[in-house]
mmCIF file of C-alpha atoms in Angstrom:
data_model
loop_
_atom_site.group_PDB
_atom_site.id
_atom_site.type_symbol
_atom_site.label_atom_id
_atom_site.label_comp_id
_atom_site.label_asym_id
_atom_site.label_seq_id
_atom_site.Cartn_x
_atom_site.Cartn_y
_atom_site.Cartn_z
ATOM 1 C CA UNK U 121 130.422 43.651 -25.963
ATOM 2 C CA UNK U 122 132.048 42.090 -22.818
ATOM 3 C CA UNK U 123 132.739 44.503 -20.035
ATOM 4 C CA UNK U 124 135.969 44.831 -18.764
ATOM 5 C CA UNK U 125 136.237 46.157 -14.681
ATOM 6 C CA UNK U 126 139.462 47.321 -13.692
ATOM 7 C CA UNK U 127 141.410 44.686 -11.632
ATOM 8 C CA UNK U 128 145.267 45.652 -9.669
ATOM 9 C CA UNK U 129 147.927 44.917 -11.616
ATOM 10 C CA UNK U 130 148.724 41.818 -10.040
ATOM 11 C CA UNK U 131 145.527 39.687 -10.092
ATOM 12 C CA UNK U 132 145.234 38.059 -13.140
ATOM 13 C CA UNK U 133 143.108 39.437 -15.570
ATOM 14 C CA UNK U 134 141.360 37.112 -16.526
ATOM 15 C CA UNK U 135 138.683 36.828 -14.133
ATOM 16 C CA UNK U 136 137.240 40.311 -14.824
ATOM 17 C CA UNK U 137 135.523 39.946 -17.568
ATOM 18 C CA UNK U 138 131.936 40.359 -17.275
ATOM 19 C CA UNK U 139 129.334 39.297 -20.206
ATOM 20 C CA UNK U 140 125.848 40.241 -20.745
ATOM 21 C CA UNK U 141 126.587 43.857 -20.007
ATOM 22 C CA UNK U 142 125.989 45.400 -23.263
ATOM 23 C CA UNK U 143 123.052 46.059 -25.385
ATOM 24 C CA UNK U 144 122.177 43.842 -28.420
ATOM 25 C CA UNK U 145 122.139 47.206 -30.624
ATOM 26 C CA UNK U 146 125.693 47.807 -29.168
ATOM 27 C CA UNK U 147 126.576 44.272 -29.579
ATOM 28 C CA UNK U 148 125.576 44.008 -33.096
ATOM 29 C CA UNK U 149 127.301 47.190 -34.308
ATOM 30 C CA UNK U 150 130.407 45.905 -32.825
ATOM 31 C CA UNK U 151 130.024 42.434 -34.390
ATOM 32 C CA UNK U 152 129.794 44.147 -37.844
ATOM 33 C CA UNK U 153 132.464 47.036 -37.306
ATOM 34 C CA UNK U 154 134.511 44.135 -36.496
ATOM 35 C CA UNK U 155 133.746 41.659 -39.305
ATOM 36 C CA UNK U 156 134.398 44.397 -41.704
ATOM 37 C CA UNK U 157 138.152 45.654 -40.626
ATOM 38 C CA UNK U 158 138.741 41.910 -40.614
ATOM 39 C CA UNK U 159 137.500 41.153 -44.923
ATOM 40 C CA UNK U 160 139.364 44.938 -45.217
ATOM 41 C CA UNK U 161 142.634 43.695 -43.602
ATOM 42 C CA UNK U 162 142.558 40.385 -45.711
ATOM 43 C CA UNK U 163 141.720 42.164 -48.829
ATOM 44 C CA UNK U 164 145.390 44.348 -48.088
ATOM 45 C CA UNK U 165 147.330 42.006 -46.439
ATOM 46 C CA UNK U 166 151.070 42.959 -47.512
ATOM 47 C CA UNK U 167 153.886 40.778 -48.354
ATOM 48 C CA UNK U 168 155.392 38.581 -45.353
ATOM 49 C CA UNK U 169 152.131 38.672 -43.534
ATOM 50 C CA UNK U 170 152.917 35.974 -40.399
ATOM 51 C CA UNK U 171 156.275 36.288 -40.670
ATOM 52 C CA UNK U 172 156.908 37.451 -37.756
ATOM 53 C CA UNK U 173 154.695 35.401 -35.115
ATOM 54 C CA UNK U 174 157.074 32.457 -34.989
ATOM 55 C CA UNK U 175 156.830 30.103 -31.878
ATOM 56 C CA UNK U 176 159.876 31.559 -30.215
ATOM 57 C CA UNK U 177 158.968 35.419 -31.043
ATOM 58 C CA UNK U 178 155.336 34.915 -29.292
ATOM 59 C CA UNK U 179 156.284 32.852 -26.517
ATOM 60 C CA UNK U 180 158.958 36.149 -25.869
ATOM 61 C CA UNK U 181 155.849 38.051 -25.955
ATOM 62 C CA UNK U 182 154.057 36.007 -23.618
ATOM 63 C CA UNK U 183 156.873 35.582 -21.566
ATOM 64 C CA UNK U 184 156.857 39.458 -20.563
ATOM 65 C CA UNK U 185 153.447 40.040 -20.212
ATOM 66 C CA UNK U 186 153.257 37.211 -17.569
ATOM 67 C CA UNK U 187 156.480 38.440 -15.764
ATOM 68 C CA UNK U 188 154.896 41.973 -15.963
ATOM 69 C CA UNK U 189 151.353 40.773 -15.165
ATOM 70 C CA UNK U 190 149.729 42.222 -17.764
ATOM 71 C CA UNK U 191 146.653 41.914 -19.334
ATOM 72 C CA UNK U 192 146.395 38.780 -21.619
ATOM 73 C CA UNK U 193 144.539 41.402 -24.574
ATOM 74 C CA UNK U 194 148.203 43.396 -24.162
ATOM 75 C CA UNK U 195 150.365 40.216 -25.438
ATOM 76 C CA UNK U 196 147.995 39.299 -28.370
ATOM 77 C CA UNK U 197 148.140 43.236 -29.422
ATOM 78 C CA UNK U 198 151.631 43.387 -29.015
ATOM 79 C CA UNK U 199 152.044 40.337 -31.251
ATOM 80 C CA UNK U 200 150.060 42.520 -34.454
ATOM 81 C CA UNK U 201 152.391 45.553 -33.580
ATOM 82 C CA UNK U 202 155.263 43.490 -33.982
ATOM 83 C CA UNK U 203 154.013 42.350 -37.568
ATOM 84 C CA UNK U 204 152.533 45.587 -38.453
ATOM 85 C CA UNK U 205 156.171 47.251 -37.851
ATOM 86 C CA UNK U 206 159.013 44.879 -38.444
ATOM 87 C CA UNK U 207 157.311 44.367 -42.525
ATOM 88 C CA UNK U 208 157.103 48.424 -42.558
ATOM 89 C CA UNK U 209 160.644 48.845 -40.606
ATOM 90 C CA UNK U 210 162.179 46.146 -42.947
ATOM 91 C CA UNK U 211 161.243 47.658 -46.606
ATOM 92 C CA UNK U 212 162.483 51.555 -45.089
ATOM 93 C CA UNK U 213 165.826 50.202 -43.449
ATOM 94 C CA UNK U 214 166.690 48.124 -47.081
ATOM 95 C CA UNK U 215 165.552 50.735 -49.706
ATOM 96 C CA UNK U 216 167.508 53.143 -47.339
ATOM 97 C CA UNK U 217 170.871 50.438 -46.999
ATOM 98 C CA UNK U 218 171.174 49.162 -50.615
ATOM 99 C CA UNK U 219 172.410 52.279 -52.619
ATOM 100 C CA UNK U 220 170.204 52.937 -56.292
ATOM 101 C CA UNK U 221 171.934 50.690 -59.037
ATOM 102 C CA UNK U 222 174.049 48.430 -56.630
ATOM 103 C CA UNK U 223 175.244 44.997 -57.698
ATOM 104 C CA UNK U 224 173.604 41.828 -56.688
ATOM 105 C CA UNK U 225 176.630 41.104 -54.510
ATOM 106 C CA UNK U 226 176.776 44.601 -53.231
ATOM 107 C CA UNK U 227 173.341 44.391 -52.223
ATOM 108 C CA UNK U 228 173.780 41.474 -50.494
ATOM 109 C CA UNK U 229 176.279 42.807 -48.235
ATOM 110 C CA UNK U 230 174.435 46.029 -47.619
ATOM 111 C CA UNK U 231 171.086 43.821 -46.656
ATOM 112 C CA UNK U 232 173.153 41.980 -44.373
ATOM 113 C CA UNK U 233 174.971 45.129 -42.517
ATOM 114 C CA UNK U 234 171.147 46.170 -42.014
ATOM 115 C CA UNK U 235 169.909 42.868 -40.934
ATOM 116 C CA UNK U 236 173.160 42.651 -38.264
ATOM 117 C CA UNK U 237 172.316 46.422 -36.977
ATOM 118 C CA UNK U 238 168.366 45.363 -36.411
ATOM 119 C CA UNK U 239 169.340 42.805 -34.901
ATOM 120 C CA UNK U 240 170.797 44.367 -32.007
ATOM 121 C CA UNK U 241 168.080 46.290 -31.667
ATOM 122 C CA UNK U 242 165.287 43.354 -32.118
ATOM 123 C CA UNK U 243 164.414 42.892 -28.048
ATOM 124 C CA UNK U 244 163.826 46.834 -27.586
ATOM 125 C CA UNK U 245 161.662 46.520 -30.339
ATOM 126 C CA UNK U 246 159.556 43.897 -29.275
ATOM 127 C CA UNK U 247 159.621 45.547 -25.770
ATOM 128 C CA UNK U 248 158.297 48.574 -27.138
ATOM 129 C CA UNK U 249 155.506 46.850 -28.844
ATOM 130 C CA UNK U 250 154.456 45.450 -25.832
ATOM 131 C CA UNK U 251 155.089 48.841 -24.057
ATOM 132 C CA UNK U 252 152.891 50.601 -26.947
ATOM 133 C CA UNK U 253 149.666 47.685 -26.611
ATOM 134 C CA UNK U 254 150.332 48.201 -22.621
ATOM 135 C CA UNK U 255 149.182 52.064 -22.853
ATOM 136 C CA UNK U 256 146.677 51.570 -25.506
ATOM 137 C CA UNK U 257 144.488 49.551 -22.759
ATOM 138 C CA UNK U 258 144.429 52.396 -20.500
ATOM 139 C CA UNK U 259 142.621 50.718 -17.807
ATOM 140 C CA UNK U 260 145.150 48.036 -17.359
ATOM 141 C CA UNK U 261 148.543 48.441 -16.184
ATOM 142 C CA UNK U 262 150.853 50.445 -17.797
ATOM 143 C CA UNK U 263 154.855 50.096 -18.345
ATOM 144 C CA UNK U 264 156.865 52.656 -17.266
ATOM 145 C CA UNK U 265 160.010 53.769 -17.991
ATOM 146 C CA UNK U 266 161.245 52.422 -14.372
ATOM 147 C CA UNK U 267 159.437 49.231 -15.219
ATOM 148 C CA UNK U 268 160.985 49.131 -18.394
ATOM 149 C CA UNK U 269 164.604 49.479 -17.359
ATOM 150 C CA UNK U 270 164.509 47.104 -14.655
ATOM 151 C CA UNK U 271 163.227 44.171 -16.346
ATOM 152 C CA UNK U 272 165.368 45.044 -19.617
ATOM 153 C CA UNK U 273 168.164 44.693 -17.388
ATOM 154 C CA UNK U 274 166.970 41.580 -15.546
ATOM 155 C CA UNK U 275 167.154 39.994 -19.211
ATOM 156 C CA UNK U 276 170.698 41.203 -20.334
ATOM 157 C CA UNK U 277 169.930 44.437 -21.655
ATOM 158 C CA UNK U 278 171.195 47.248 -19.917
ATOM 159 C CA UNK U 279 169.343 50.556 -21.424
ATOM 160 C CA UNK U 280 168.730 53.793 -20.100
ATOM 161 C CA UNK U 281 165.317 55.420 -20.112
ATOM 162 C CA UNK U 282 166.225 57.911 -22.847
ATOM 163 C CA UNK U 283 166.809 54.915 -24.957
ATOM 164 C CA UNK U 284 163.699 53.557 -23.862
ATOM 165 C CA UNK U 285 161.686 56.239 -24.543
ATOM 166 C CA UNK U 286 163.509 56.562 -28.481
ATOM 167 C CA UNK U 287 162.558 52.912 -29.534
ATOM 168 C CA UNK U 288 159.117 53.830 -28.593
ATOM 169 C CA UNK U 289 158.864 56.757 -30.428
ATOM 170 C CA UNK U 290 160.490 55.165 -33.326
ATOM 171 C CA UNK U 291 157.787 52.215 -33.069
ATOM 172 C CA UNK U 292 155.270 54.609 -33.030
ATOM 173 C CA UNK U 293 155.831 57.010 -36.004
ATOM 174 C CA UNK U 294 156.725 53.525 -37.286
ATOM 175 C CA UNK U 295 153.397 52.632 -37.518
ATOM 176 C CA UNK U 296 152.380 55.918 -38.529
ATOM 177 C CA UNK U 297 150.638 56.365 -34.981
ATOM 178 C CA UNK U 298 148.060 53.516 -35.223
ATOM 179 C CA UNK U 299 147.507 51.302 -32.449
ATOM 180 C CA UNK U 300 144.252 49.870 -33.131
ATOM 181 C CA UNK U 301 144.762 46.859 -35.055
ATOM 182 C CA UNK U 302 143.138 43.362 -34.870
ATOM 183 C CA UNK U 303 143.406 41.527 -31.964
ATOM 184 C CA UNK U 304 142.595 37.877 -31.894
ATOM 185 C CA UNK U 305 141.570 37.755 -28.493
ATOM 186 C CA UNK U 306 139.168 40.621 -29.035
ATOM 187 C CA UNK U 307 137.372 38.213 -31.811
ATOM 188 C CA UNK U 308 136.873 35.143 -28.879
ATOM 189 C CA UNK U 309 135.402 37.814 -26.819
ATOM 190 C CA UNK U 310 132.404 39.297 -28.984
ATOM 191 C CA UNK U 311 131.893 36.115 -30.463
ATOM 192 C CA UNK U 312 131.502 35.335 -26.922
ATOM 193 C CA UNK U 313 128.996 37.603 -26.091
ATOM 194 C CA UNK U 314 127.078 37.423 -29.146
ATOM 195 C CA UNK U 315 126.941 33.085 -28.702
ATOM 196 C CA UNK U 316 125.683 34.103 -25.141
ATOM 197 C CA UNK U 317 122.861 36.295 -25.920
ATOM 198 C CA UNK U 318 121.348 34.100 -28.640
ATOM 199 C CA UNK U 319 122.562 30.990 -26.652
ATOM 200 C CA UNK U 320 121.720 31.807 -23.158
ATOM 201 C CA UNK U 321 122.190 28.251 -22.175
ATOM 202 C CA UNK U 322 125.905 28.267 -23.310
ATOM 203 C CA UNK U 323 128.062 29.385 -20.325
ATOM 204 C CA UNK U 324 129.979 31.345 -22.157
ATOM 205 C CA UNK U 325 132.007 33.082 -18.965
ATOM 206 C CA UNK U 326 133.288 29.256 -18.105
ATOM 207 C CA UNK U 327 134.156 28.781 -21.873
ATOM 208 C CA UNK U 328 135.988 32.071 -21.921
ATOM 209 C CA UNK U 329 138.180 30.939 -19.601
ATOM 210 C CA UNK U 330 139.458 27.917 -21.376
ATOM 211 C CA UNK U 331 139.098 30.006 -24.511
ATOM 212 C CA UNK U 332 142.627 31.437 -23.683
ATOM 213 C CA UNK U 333 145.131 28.273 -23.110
ATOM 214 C CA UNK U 334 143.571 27.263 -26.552
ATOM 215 C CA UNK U 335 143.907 30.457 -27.684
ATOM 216 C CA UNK U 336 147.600 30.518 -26.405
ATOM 217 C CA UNK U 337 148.325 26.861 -28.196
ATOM 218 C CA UNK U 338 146.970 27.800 -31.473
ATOM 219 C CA UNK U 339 149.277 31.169 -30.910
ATOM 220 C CA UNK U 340 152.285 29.072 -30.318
ATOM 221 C CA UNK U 341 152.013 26.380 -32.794
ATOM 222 C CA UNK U 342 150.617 28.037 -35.549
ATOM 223 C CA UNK U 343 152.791 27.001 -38.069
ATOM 224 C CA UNK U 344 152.391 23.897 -37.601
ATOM 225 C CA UNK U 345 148.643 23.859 -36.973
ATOM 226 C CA UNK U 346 147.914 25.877 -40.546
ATOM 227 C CA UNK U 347 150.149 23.882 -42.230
ATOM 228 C CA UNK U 348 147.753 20.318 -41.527
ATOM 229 C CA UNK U 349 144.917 22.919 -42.105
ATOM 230 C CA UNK U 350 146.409 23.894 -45.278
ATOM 231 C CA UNK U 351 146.555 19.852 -46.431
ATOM 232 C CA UNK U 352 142.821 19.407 -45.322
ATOM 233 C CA UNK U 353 141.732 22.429 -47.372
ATOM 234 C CA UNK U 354 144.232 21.116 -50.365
ATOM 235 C CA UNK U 355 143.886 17.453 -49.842
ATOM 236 C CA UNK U 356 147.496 17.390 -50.802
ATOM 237 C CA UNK U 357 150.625 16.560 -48.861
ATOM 238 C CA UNK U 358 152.935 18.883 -50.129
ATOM 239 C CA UNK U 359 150.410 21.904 -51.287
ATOM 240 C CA UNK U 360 152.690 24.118 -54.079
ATOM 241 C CA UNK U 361 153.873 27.584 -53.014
ATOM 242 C CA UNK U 362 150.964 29.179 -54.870
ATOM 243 C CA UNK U 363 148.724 27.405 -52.754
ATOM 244 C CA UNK U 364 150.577 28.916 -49.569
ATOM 245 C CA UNK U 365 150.576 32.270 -50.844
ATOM 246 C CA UNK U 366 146.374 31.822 -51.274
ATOM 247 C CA UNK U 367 146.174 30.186 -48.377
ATOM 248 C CA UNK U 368 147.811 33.704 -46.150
ATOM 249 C CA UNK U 369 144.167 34.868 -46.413
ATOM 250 C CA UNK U 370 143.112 32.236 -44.038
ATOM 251 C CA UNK U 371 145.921 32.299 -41.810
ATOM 252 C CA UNK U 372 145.172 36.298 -40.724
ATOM 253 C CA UNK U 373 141.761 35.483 -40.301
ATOM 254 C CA UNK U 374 140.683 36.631 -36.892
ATOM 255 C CA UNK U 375 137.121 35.601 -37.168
ATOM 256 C CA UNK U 376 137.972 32.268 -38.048
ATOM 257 C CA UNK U 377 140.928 32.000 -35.677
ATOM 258 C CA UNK U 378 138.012 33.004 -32.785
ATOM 259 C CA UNK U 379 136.064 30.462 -33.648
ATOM 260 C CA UNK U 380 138.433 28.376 -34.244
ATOM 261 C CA UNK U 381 139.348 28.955 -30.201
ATOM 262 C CA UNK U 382 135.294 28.796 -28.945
ATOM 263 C CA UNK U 383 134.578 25.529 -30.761
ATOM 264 C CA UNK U 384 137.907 23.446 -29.651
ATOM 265 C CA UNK U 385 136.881 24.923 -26.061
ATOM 266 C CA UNK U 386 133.339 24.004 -26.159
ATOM 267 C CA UNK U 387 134.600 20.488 -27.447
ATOM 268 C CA UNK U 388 136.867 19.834 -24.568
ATOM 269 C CA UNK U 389 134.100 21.832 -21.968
ATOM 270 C CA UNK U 390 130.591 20.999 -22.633
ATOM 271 C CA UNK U 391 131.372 18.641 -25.665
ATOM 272 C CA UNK U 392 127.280 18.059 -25.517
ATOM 273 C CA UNK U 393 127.121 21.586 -26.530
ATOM 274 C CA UNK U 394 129.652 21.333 -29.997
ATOM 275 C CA UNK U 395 127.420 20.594 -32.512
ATOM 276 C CA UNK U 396 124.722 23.881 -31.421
ATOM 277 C CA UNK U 397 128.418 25.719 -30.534
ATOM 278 C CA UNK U 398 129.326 25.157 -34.272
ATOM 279 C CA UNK U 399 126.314 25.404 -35.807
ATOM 280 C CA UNK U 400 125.177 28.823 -34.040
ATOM 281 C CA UNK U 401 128.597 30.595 -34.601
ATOM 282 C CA UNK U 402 128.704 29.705 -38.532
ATOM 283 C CA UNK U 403 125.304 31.458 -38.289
ATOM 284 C CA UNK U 404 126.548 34.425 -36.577
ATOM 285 C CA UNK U 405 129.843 34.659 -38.749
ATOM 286 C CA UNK U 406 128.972 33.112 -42.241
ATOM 287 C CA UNK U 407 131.574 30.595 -41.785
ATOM 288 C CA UNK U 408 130.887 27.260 -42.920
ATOM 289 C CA UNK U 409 130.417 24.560 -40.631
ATOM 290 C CA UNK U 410 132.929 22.288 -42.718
ATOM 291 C CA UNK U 411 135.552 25.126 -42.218
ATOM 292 C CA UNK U 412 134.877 25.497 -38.541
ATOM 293 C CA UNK U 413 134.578 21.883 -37.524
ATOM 294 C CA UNK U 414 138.053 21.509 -39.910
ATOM 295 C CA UNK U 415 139.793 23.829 -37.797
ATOM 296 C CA UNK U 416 138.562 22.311 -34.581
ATOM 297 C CA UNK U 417 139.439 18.718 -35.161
ATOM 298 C CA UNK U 418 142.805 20.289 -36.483
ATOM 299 C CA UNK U 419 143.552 22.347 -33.255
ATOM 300 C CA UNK U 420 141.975 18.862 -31.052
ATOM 301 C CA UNK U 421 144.535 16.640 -33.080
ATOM 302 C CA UNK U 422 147.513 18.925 -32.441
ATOM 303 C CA UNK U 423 146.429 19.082 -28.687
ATOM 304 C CA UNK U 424 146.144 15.742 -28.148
ATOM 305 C CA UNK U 425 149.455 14.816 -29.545
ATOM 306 C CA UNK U 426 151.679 17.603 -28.190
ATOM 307 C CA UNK U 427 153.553 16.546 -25.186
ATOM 308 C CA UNK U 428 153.578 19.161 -22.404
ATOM 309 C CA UNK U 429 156.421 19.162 -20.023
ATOM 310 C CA UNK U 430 155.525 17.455 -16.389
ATOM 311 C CA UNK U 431 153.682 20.120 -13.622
#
């Protein structure tokens, strides 16, 4: 898979990715290990899947890793720990709130007491997810508690490192001590490599840098991009609910979200290239061209009508 050399905390990360390193055997083991947690984590997904990646929740995320200068793999994985947490966090803090046999009105009141005490808590939370992903990439740079309190403060909350060092605890047994969960970025990466050893004529180290502002647009307006997807796939302009709920599956697909982000950067790169781009990843992944090429011209549209503020 891609390499990753260490780089100081305050160069952009980026840059140090290094393809080609890794043997094909290696390669291809990773490839599968990787296609198979993704079918397993859409065959479980659990109820409010996405609910939590809203536009202004990731561009929070994103926010502090670029004030922080962290790795662009730590945002993405603190995105999924966010998720991962906050549906586990919400179902313990309202089965704990709303007392057995409680009235629908009582309930009500008790949901919303727990909702206003989260609340409060909410930034530390995300702040520890990001802390958690930051220490799970070992070779990056890591938040410390020092860190931690000074930029807390430098947002409006003032915390001490005690307090610190709680939410992350709590965040952790949270999610019963697993760190290792998808990672979109992680998907644009061995696709990457793969596409480059089978492609060696596809520059895949100049793709993988455009690979994350797409990556990064498709983060940030996801509901609306899956929701034109989701009329494609239907061919209807107001899909029913049922068709939502199906349509989760595709929405928490990291395979298809990183190829998703190779072929709209190949189009806007080396737009020569698309058609071999599209038609060699479908052969790596089993994805369909249709489906690809869909979520391309999808993504393309969205770009090309968004209006980005002046440099």
């Amino acid at each position: 898979m891609a390499k990753r050399l260490f780089c100081p905390p305050r160069q952009r990360n980026v840059g140090c990715i290094k393809f080609g390193q890794a043997s094909f055997e290696l390669i291809d083991e990773f490839l599968i290990h990787s296609n198979k947690r993704n079918k397993d984590n859409l065959n479980n997904l659990p109820k409010c899947s996405g609910s939590f990646k809203q536009k202004r929740l990731v561009e929070y995320i994103f926010l502090i890793t670029e004030e922080l200068r962290l790795d662009p793999l730590v945002g993405y994985h603190a995105i999924e720990l966010v998720q991962r947490f906050m549906v586990s966090h919400l179902d313990d803090l309202l089965a704990s709130s709303v007392p057995q046999g409680a009235t629908a009105p009582e309930s009500t009141n008790f949901e919303e007491a727990a909702f206003d005490m989260l609340k409060d808590k909410f930034p530390l939370i995300i702040f520890s997810c990001v802390q958690l992903a930051s220490k799970l990439f070992l070779h990056h740079h890591i938040i410390n508690s020092s860190t931690a309190v000074q930029f807390l403060r430098s947002v409006g909350h003032t915390v001490s490192k005690q307090t610190i060092l709680e939410s992350e605890l709590m965040v952790f047994k949270g999610l019963e001590f697993k760190l290792n969960v998808l990672n979109p970025l992680t998907y644009v990466e061995i696709l990457l490599e793969v596409l480059g050893h089978n492609e060696p004529s596809i520059p895949v180290e100049h793709l993988y840098h455009l690979c994350h502002p797409v990556l990064q647009f498709i983060t940030l307006q996801r509901t609306a991009i899956y929701d034109t997807l989701l009329k494609v796939a239907t061919q209807c302009v107001c899909p029913s609910q049922k068709q939502r709920e199906k349509f989760v599956t595709v929405t928490e697909d990291c395979m298809l979200l990183g190829v998703g982000v190779i072929t709209v950067a190949t189009f806007i790169h080396y737009v020569k290239k698309w058609e071999q781009v599209v038609g060699e990843l479908s052969h790596i992944t089993g994805i369909s061209r249709k489906s690809i090429s869909d979520f391309a011209h999808v993504t393309l549209t969205h770009i090309v009508s968004t209006n980005f503020p002046a440099v």
